[in-house]
Amino acid sequence: MAQKIIRTIGVLTSGGDAPGMNAAIRAVVRTGLGKGLKVRGIRKGYQGLLNEEIIDLSARDVSDTIQRGGTILQTARCDEMRTEDGQQKAAAICKKYGIDGLVVIGGDGSFAGAQKLANLGVNTVGVPGTIDLDIDCTEYTIGFDTAVNTAMEAIDKVRDTSTSHERCSIIEVMGRDAGYLALWCGIANGAERILLPEEHDYNEEIIVKDIQENRRRGKKNYIIINAEGIGDSINMAKRIEEATGMETRATIIGHMQRGGSPTCKDRVYASIMGAMAVDLLIAGKTNRVVGYRHGQYVDFDIDEALGMKKEIPPYQYDIAKLLAL
Ligand code: ADP
Ligand code: F6P
């Protein structure tokens, strides 16, 4: 089959927003324009595509955005895109607007949508954007670095008051079913316990004994980082306080982890990945996803990427436990 010549590309952000998405959008727009393409922005993810919320983007439209959190294109979750009818409608709208290539910035779910569009003849490239770091083919996802730093700073603050009052603090971080934010915060904040959905060693009796042991050893507080995938922090705090007699408070950091100005790393990696996505489209590639592995920016077939399985590195988890001594 003759390679499709790309003249117009579209870009959308989909699923949960992540700091650094604007840097990726900016890179897509300016790389596309710089290489002679027309660039269209699609508002509010696949929902906006189905509603034809499509605008032309100029280099100036992305001025002054690299440092901003959120996504200037806005984002959405869209059930219609999960249906065959929705996917066919979305592909037809891309054709109607002359969008030969589409850059989808989002997570695994968004890539599944891109895969469906690729099967329907729209060239697609995915760029990993999620604070959860739960995309298997890549060691880096846009937004994780900012989110983990935001969470780390919040946890430091909770620790101050926890120490003053000699309390146990259960701090819940986001991540949906993935424990990467929790693991990194656990290490960075020197937590006594990290509860991860991927590990099956969560046992409250052991935690209670450990808290009592720690008090005997003279520790002034006890920090538990609880992943959202385990949840139940407020009830857990009540149970632990009752069982240990140590005052216990729960803090759910929540959506503040998703906002804020992106870190340098998120701006730089997102810029490179956005530019690379456009270059892949220009090279005639489709059904690809950009990633970062072993110190290199790489790309994978979306089918292959979605088939990979990411695991919490056991050595890192063991180290985190040892350092909590
Ligand atoms: P993320 O992209 O962060 O994983 P979601 O799982 O919410 O976030 O997916 C974002 C959107 O991608 C969904 O709201 C839906 O529109 C689309 N999507 C998810 N899964 C599929 C699928 N299997 N087929 C087509 N589109 C999908
Ligand atoms: O995927 C990003 C994320 O923030 C997850 O960590 C969390 O589970 C989810 O999105 C929250 O989604 P919502 O913004 O719809 O509450």
Tab-separated table of C-alpha atoms and ligand atoms in Angstrom:
chain	number	residue	atom	x	y	z
A	1	MET	CA	0.000	0.000	0.000
A	2	ALA	CA	1.309	3.483	-0.888
A	3	GLN	CA	2.461	5.495	2.116
A	4	LYS	CA	-0.020	8.198	3.076
A	5	ILE	CA	1.328	11.739	2.675
A	6	ILE	CA	0.632	13.734	5.806
A	7	ARG	CA	-0.473	17.328	5.240
A	8	THR	CA	-2.598	18.036	8.288
A	9	ILE	CA	-2.181	16.684	11.794
A	10	GLY	CA	-4.449	16.856	14.810
A	11	VAL	CA	-3.571	16.775	18.484
A	12	LEU	CA	-5.711	15.943	21.491
A	13	THR	CA	-5.274	15.238	25.193
A	14	SER	CA	-7.387	12.478	26.718
A	15	GLY	CA	-8.047	10.890	30.129
A	16	GLY	CA	-6.724	12.556	33.296
A	17	ASP	CA	-4.693	15.702	32.656
A	18	ALA	CA	-1.024	15.810	33.620
A	19	PRO	CA	1.480	18.660	34.071
A	20	GLY	CA	3.633	18.801	30.948
A	21	MET	CA	0.819	18.097	28.510
A	22	ASN	CA	1.024	21.720	27.346
A	23	ALA	CA	4.717	21.304	26.577
A	24	ALA	CA	3.826	18.272	24.439
A	25	ILE	CA	1.025	20.140	22.634
A	26	ARG	CA	3.360	23.074	21.984
A	27	ALA	CA	6.001	20.726	20.569
A	28	VAL	CA	3.466	19.021	18.295
A	29	VAL	CA	2.196	22.372	17.016
A	30	ARG	CA	5.580	23.945	16.408
A	31	THR	CA	7.210	20.819	14.967
A	32	GLY	CA	4.262	20.349	12.653
A	33	LEU	CA	4.191	23.972	11.508
A	34	GLY	CA	7.990	24.091	11.268
A	35	LYS	CA	7.899	21.111	8.922
A	36	GLY	CA	5.203	22.562	6.679
A	37	LEU	CA	2.098	20.856	8.070
A	38	LYS	CA	-1.223	22.343	9.056
A	39	VAL	CA	-2.011	21.667	12.721
A	40	ARG	CA	-5.459	21.304	14.230
A	41	GLY	CA	-6.222	21.128	17.934
A	42	ILE	CA	-9.054	18.950	19.157
A	43	ARG	CA	-10.655	20.128	22.386
A	44	LYS	CA	-11.740	17.790	25.225
A	45	GLY	CA	-10.248	14.535	23.995
A	46	TYR	CA	-12.278	12.012	22.017
A	47	GLN	CA	-15.503	13.655	23.235
A	48	GLY	CA	-14.448	16.892	21.554
A	49	LEU	CA	-13.507	14.994	18.408
A	50	LEU	CA	-16.990	13.448	18.268
A	51	ASN	CA	-18.498	16.904	18.893
A	52	GLU	CA	-16.244	18.390	16.196
A	53	GLU	CA	-14.589	20.827	18.609
A	54	ILE	CA	-11.682	21.330	16.234
A	55	ILE	CA	-9.619	24.493	15.872
A	56	ASP	CA	-6.628	25.534	13.772
A	57	LEU	CA	-3.524	26.141	15.838
A	58	SER	CA	-0.776	28.646	15.127
A	59	ALA	CA	2.647	28.950	16.737
A	60	ARG	CA	1.323	31.890	18.787
A	61	ASP	CA	-1.577	29.853	20.162
A	62	VAL	CA	0.909	27.839	22.180
A	63	SER	CA	2.995	30.807	23.358
A	64	ASP	CA	3.328	31.140	27.108
A	65	THR	CA	1.999	27.626	27.777
A	66	ILE	CA	5.070	25.471	28.475
A	67	GLN	CA	5.087	26.482	32.140
A	68	ARG	CA	1.373	25.970	32.724
A	69	GLY	CA	-0.246	22.938	34.344
A	70	GLY	CA	-3.384	21.294	32.987
A	71	THR	CA	-3.990	21.136	29.257
A	72	ILE	CA	-4.907	24.113	27.100
A	73	LEU	CA	-6.921	21.759	24.874
A	74	GLN	CA	-8.794	20.438	27.919
A	75	THR	CA	-9.505	16.753	28.296
A	76	ALA	CA	-12.349	14.319	28.874
A	77	ARG	CA	-13.295	10.713	29.310
A	78	CYS	CA	-15.618	9.530	26.560
A	79	ASP	CA	-17.603	6.305	26.681
A	80	GLU	CA	-18.863	6.654	23.104
A	81	MET	CA	-15.298	6.231	21.853
A	82	ARG	CA	-15.258	2.727	23.350
A	83	THR	CA	-18.004	1.672	20.927
A	84	GLU	CA	-17.513	0.677	17.296
A	85	ASP	CA	-20.007	3.330	16.165
A	86	GLY	CA	-18.137	5.999	18.106
A	87	GLN	CA	-14.802	4.932	16.627
A	88	GLN	CA	-16.155	4.980	13.060
A	89	LYS	CA	-17.706	8.389	13.644
A	90	ALA	CA	-14.397	9.688	15.041
A	91	ALA	CA	-12.467	8.365	12.020
A	92	ALA	CA	-15.009	9.948	9.640
A	93	ILE	CA	-14.659	13.308	11.442
A	94	CYS	CA	-10.858	13.135	11.108
A	95	LYS	CA	-11.336	12.576	7.376
A	96	LYS	CA	-13.887	15.415	7.128
A	97	TYR	CA	-11.363	17.833	8.686
A	98	GLY	CA	-8.503	16.518	6.556
A	99	ILE	CA	-6.671	15.167	9.614
A	100	ASP	CA	-4.290	12.568	8.122
A	101	GLY	CA	-2.319	12.071	11.313
A	102	LEU	CA	-3.359	12.338	14.950
A	103	VAL	CA	-1.222	12.728	18.065
A	104	VAL	CA	-3.004	11.371	21.140
A	105	ILE	CA	-1.551	12.468	24.479
A	106	GLY	CA	-2.871	10.286	27.296
A	107	GLY	CA	-2.669	6.907	28.956
A	108	ASP	CA	-3.317	3.288	28.007
A	109	GLY	CA	-7.035	3.859	27.488
A	110	SER	CA	-6.376	6.768	25.151
A	111	PHE	CA	-3.884	4.609	23.238
A	112	ALA	CA	-6.585	1.954	22.798
A	113	GLY	CA	-8.686	4.657	21.109
A	114	ALA	CA	-5.726	5.611	18.899
A	115	GLN	CA	-5.275	1.957	17.965
A	116	LYS	CA	-8.914	1.748	16.850
A	117	LEU	CA	-8.540	4.914	14.747
A	118	ALA	CA	-5.361	3.549	13.165
A	119	ASN	CA	-7.295	0.429	12.142
A	120	LEU	CA	-9.832	2.750	10.497
A	121	GLY	CA	-7.185	4.507	8.401
A	122	VAL	CA	-6.222	7.540	10.537
A	123	ASN	CA	-2.475	7.532	11.181
A	124	THR	CA	-2.022	7.794	14.947
A	125	VAL	CA	0.846	8.186	17.396
A	126	GLY	CA	0.409	8.109	21.172
A	127	VAL	CA	2.420	10.182	23.645
A	128	PRO	CA	2.372	8.883	27.246
A	129	GLY	CA	0.688	11.417	29.497
A	130	THR	CA	-0.369	10.374	32.986
A	131	ILE	CA	0.766	11.107	36.525
A	132	ASP	CA	0.349	7.401	37.337
A	133	LEU	CA	3.465	6.144	35.439
A	134	ASP	CA	1.417	3.051	34.651
A	135	ILE	CA	2.213	2.684	30.947
A	136	ASP	CA	4.131	-0.499	30.428
A	137	CYS	CA	6.317	0.360	27.453
A	138	THR	CA	7.917	3.442	29.008
A	139	GLU	CA	9.917	4.316	32.113
A	140	TYR	CA	8.658	7.905	31.910
A	141	THR	CA	5.189	9.398	31.512
A	142	ILE	CA	4.405	13.102	31.232
A	143	GLY	CA	3.326	14.501	34.591
A	144	PHE	CA	4.724	11.881	36.938
A	145	ASP	CA	7.757	13.940	37.879
A	146	THR	CA	5.704	17.014	38.769
A	147	ALA	CA	3.074	14.983	40.609
A	148	VAL	CA	5.575	13.020	42.658
A	149	ASN	CA	7.386	16.219	43.662
A	150	THR	CA	4.085	17.859	44.632
A	151	ALA	CA	3.168	14.835	46.737
A	152	MET	CA	6.635	14.669	48.287
A	153	GLU	CA	6.450	18.300	49.409
A	154	ALA	CA	2.964	17.804	50.853
A	155	ILE	CA	4.101	14.707	52.752
A	156	ASP	CA	7.107	16.591	54.206
A	157	LYS	CA	4.621	19.096	55.628
A	158	VAL	CA	2.442	16.409	57.125
A	159	ARG	CA	5.533	14.815	58.648
A	160	ASP	CA	6.424	18.061	60.503
A	161	THR	CA	3.140	18.153	62.365
A	162	SER	CA	3.069	14.380	62.761
A	163	THR	CA	6.429	14.499	64.574
A	164	SER	CA	5.367	17.427	66.799
A	165	HIS	CA	2.312	15.481	67.947
A	166	GLU	CA	3.933	12.030	67.914
A	167	ARG	CA	1.250	10.742	65.601
A	168	CYS	CA	0.827	8.132	62.968
A	169	SER	CA	-0.029	9.664	59.569
A	170	ILE	CA	-1.603	7.787	56.725
A	171	ILE	CA	-1.121	9.747	53.526
A	172	GLU	CA	-2.970	8.609	50.425
A	173	VAL	CA	-1.473	9.394	47.042
A	174	MET	CA	-3.050	8.978	43.602
A	175	GLY	CA	-2.156	6.365	41.002
A	176	ARG	CA	-5.401	4.527	40.303
A	177	ASP	CA	-4.408	0.810	40.343
A	178	ALA	CA	-0.687	1.549	40.166
A	179	GLY	CA	1.677	2.121	43.086
A	180	TYR	CA	4.499	4.112	41.469
A	181	LEU	CA	3.592	7.454	43.071
A	182	ALA	CA	3.324	5.679	46.432
A	183	LEU	CA	6.617	3.824	46.021
A	184	TRP	CA	8.541	6.940	45.011
A	185	CYS	CA	7.027	9.025	47.823
A	186	GLY	CA	7.688	6.199	50.244
A	187	ILE	CA	11.376	6.291	49.396
A	188	ALA	CA	11.656	10.075	49.028
A	189	ASN	CA	9.807	10.812	52.261
A	190	GLY	CA	11.376	8.014	54.288
A	191	ALA	CA	8.037	6.429	55.119
A	192	GLU	CA	7.817	3.625	57.649
A	193	ARG	CA	5.317	1.750	55.429
A	194	ILE	CA	4.283	1.838	51.805
A	195	LEU	CA	1.049	0.132	50.833
A	196	LEU	CA	0.969	-0.790	47.162
A	197	PRO	CA	-1.852	-2.426	45.218
A	198	GLU	CA	0.699	-4.550	43.339
A	199	GLU	CA	2.028	-6.116	46.548
A	200	HIS	CA	-0.039	-8.539	48.510
A	201	ASP	CA	1.615	-8.110	51.883
A	202	TYR	CA	-0.820	-5.553	53.277
A	203	ASN	CA	-1.703	-6.775	56.744
A	204	GLU	CA	-2.972	-4.372	59.387
A	205	GLU	CA	-1.952	-6.593	62.303
A	206	ILE	CA	1.664	-6.455	61.147
A	207	ILE	CA	1.430	-2.665	60.828
A	208	VAL	CA	0.014	-2.361	64.348
A	209	LYS	CA	2.852	-4.472	65.769
A	210	ASP	CA	5.386	-2.447	63.810
A	211	ILE	CA	3.997	0.838	65.139
A	212	GLN	CA	4.289	-0.482	68.716
A	213	GLU	CA	7.854	-1.698	68.023
A	214	ASN	CA	8.771	1.679	66.546
A	215	ARG	CA	7.514	3.541	69.595
A	216	ARG	CA	9.676	1.300	71.788
A	217	ARG	CA	12.648	2.130	69.546
A	218	GLY	CA	11.996	5.835	70.119
A	219	LYS	CA	10.566	6.893	66.768
A	220	LYS	CA	8.453	10.027	67.091
A	221	ASN	CA	6.057	9.398	64.260
A	222	TYR	CA	4.981	6.730	61.829
A	223	ILE	CA	4.329	7.630	58.197
A	224	ILE	CA	2.298	5.296	56.025
A	225	ILE	CA	2.068	6.097	52.326
A	226	ASN	CA	-1.088	4.464	51.095
A	227	ALA	CA	-1.729	4.076	47.376
A	228	GLU	CA	-5.145	5.081	46.063
A	229	GLY	CA	-5.498	1.531	44.719
A	230	ILE	CA	-5.700	0.338	48.337
A	231	GLY	CA	-7.630	3.361	49.612
A	232	ASP	CA	-9.777	3.283	52.772
A	233	SER	CA	-7.311	5.637	54.536
A	234	ILE	CA	-9.866	7.283	56.820
A	235	ASN	CA	-11.210	4.005	58.225
A	236	MET	CA	-7.719	2.575	58.345
A	237	ALA	CA	-6.662	5.530	60.543
A	238	LYS	CA	-9.536	4.850	62.953
A	239	ARG	CA	-8.668	1.157	63.189
A	240	ILE	CA	-4.960	1.797	63.697
A	241	GLU	CA	-5.568	4.436	66.375
A	242	GLU	CA	-7.852	2.047	68.224
A	243	ALA	CA	-5.428	-0.856	68.025
A	244	THR	CA	-2.237	1.065	68.888
A	245	GLY	CA	-3.439	3.896	71.076
A	246	MET	CA	-1.284	6.197	68.905
A	247	GLU	CA	-3.185	9.200	67.558
A	248	THR	CA	-3.610	8.624	63.828
A	249	ARG	CA	-4.688	10.994	61.074
A	250	ALA	CA	-5.441	10.374	57.415
A	251	THR	CA	-4.581	12.844	54.664
A	252	ILE	CA	-5.742	12.299	51.106
A	253	ILE	CA	-3.634	14.548	48.895
A	254	GLY	CA	-6.008	14.208	45.932
A	255	HIS	CA	-6.183	16.317	42.812
A	256	MET	CA	-3.543	18.852	43.824
A	257	GLN	CA	-1.139	16.147	42.575
A	258	ARG	CA	-2.492	16.608	39.049
A	259	GLY	CA	-1.988	20.372	38.847
A	260	GLY	CA	0.763	22.941	38.991
A	261	SER	CA	3.601	24.134	36.856
A	262	PRO	CA	5.501	21.192	35.317
A	263	THR	CA	9.033	20.422	36.463
A	264	CYS	CA	11.978	20.911	34.122
A	265	LYS	CA	12.009	17.163	33.411
A	266	ASP	CA	8.334	17.114	32.456
A	267	ARG	CA	8.767	20.133	30.157
A	268	VAL	CA	11.828	18.715	28.420
A	269	TYR	CA	10.696	15.102	28.018
A	270	ALA	CA	7.220	16.178	26.909
A	271	SER	CA	8.712	18.549	24.332
A	272	ILE	CA	10.920	15.834	22.863
A	273	MET	CA	8.147	13.248	22.832
A	274	GLY	CA	5.695	15.670	21.182
A	275	ALA	CA	8.205	16.516	18.456
A	276	MET	CA	9.043	12.851	17.964
A	277	ALA	CA	5.363	11.963	17.514
A	278	VAL	CA	5.134	14.424	14.636
A	279	ASP	CA	8.317	13.088	13.050
A	280	LEU	CA	6.894	9.559	13.205
A	281	LEU	CA	3.736	10.726	11.430
A	282	ILE	CA	5.792	12.532	8.782
A	283	ALA	CA	7.783	9.312	8.281
A	284	GLY	CA	4.472	7.588	7.473
A	285	LYS	CA	4.281	5.636	10.747
A	286	THR	CA	0.979	4.793	12.351
A	287	ASN	CA	-0.309	2.856	15.373
A	288	ARG	CA	2.857	3.820	17.292
A	289	VAL	CA	3.459	5.070	20.784
A	290	VAL	CA	6.450	7.070	21.955
A	291	GLY	CA	8.313	5.944	25.077
A	292	TYR	CA	11.516	6.398	27.060
A	293	ARG	CA	13.550	3.301	27.864
A	294	HIS	CA	17.147	2.624	28.915
A	295	GLY	CA	18.082	6.280	28.441
A	296	GLN	CA	16.622	6.567	24.937
A	297	TYR	CA	13.463	7.944	23.361
A	298	VAL	CA	11.910	5.035	21.487
A	299	ASP	CA	8.673	4.060	19.804
A	300	PHE	CA	6.596	0.890	19.841
A	301	ASP	CA	3.698	-0.558	17.976
A	302	ILE	CA	0.567	0.253	20.029
A	303	ASP	CA	-0.577	-3.396	19.966
A	304	GLU	CA	2.792	-4.449	21.376
A	305	ALA	CA	2.812	-1.596	23.914
A	306	LEU	CA	-0.661	-2.435	25.214
A	307	GLY	CA	0.347	-6.094	25.575
A	308	MET	CA	3.283	-5.357	27.908
A	309	LYS	CA	3.075	-5.837	31.673
A	310	LYS	CA	4.645	-3.338	34.047
A	311	GLU	CA	5.662	-4.403	37.516
A	312	ILE	CA	6.905	-2.641	40.619
A	313	PRO	CA	10.661	-3.384	40.713
A	314	PRO	CA	10.960	-5.785	43.715
A	315	TYR	CA	14.455	-4.550	44.593
A	316	GLN	CA	13.204	-0.962	44.944
A	317	TYR	CA	10.354	-2.088	47.176
A	318	ASP	CA	12.749	-4.137	49.344
A	319	ILE	CA	15.105	-1.166	49.667
A	320	ALA	CA	12.218	1.072	50.714
A	321	LYS	CA	11.364	-1.384	53.503
A	322	LEU	CA	14.969	-1.686	54.658
A	323	LEU	CA	15.453	2.092	54.788
A	324	ALA	CA	12.452	2.413	57.100
A	325	LEU	CA	14.368	0.679	59.919
B	1	ADP	P1	-6.103	6.962	30.207
B	1	ADP	O1	-5.935	7.314	28.775
B	1	ADP	O2	-5.429	7.930	31.136
B	1	ADP	O3	-5.798	5.514	30.505
B	1	ADP	P2	-8.915	6.364	30.338
B	1	ADP	O4	-8.739	4.921	30.640
B	1	ADP	O5	-9.969	7.134	31.064
B	1	ADP	O6	-7.622	7.223	30.597
B	1	ADP	O7	-9.139	6.496	28.779
B	1	ADP	C1	-9.325	7.758	28.182
B	1	ADP	C2	-10.339	7.638	27.089
B	1	ADP	O8	-9.824	6.786	26.058
B	1	ADP	C3	-11.644	6.993	27.483
B	1	ADP	O9	-12.506	7.899	28.122
B	1	ADP	C4	-12.174	6.568	26.140
B	1	ADP	O10	-12.707	7.660	25.448
B	1	ADP	C5	-10.896	6.134	25.421
B	1	ADP	N1	-10.739	4.674	25.527
B	1	ADP	C6	-10.413	3.966	26.621
B	1	ADP	N2	-10.403	2.640	26.347
B	1	ADP	C7	-10.759	2.524	25.063
B	1	ADP	C8	-10.936	1.398	24.173
B	1	ADP	N3	-10.754	0.158	24.594
B	1	ADP	N4	-11.290	1.659	22.910
B	1	ADP	C9	-11.472	2.920	22.476
B	1	ADP	N5	-11.317	4.013	23.251
B	1	ADP	C10	-10.966	3.822	24.527
B	2	F6P	O1	-5.023	8.731	35.948
B	2	F6P	C1	-4.791	9.896	36.690
B	2	F6P	C2	-5.663	9.923	37.932
B	2	F6P	O2	-5.383	11.110	38.647
B	2	F6P	C3	-5.515	8.705	38.847
B	2	F6P	O3	-4.369	8.779	39.646
B	2	F6P	C4	-6.798	8.757	39.605
B	2	F6P	O4	-7.205	7.469	40.019
B	2	F6P	C5	-7.781	9.288	38.590
B	2	F6P	O5	-7.027	9.931	37.581
B	2	F6P	C6	-8.779	10.250	39.178
B	2	F6P	O6	-9.683	10.594	38.212
B	2	F6P	P1	-10.742	11.777	38.367
B	2	F6P	O7	-10.025	13.043	38.059
B	2	F6P	O8	-11.776	11.459	37.363
B	2	F6P	O9	-11.222	11.761	39.779
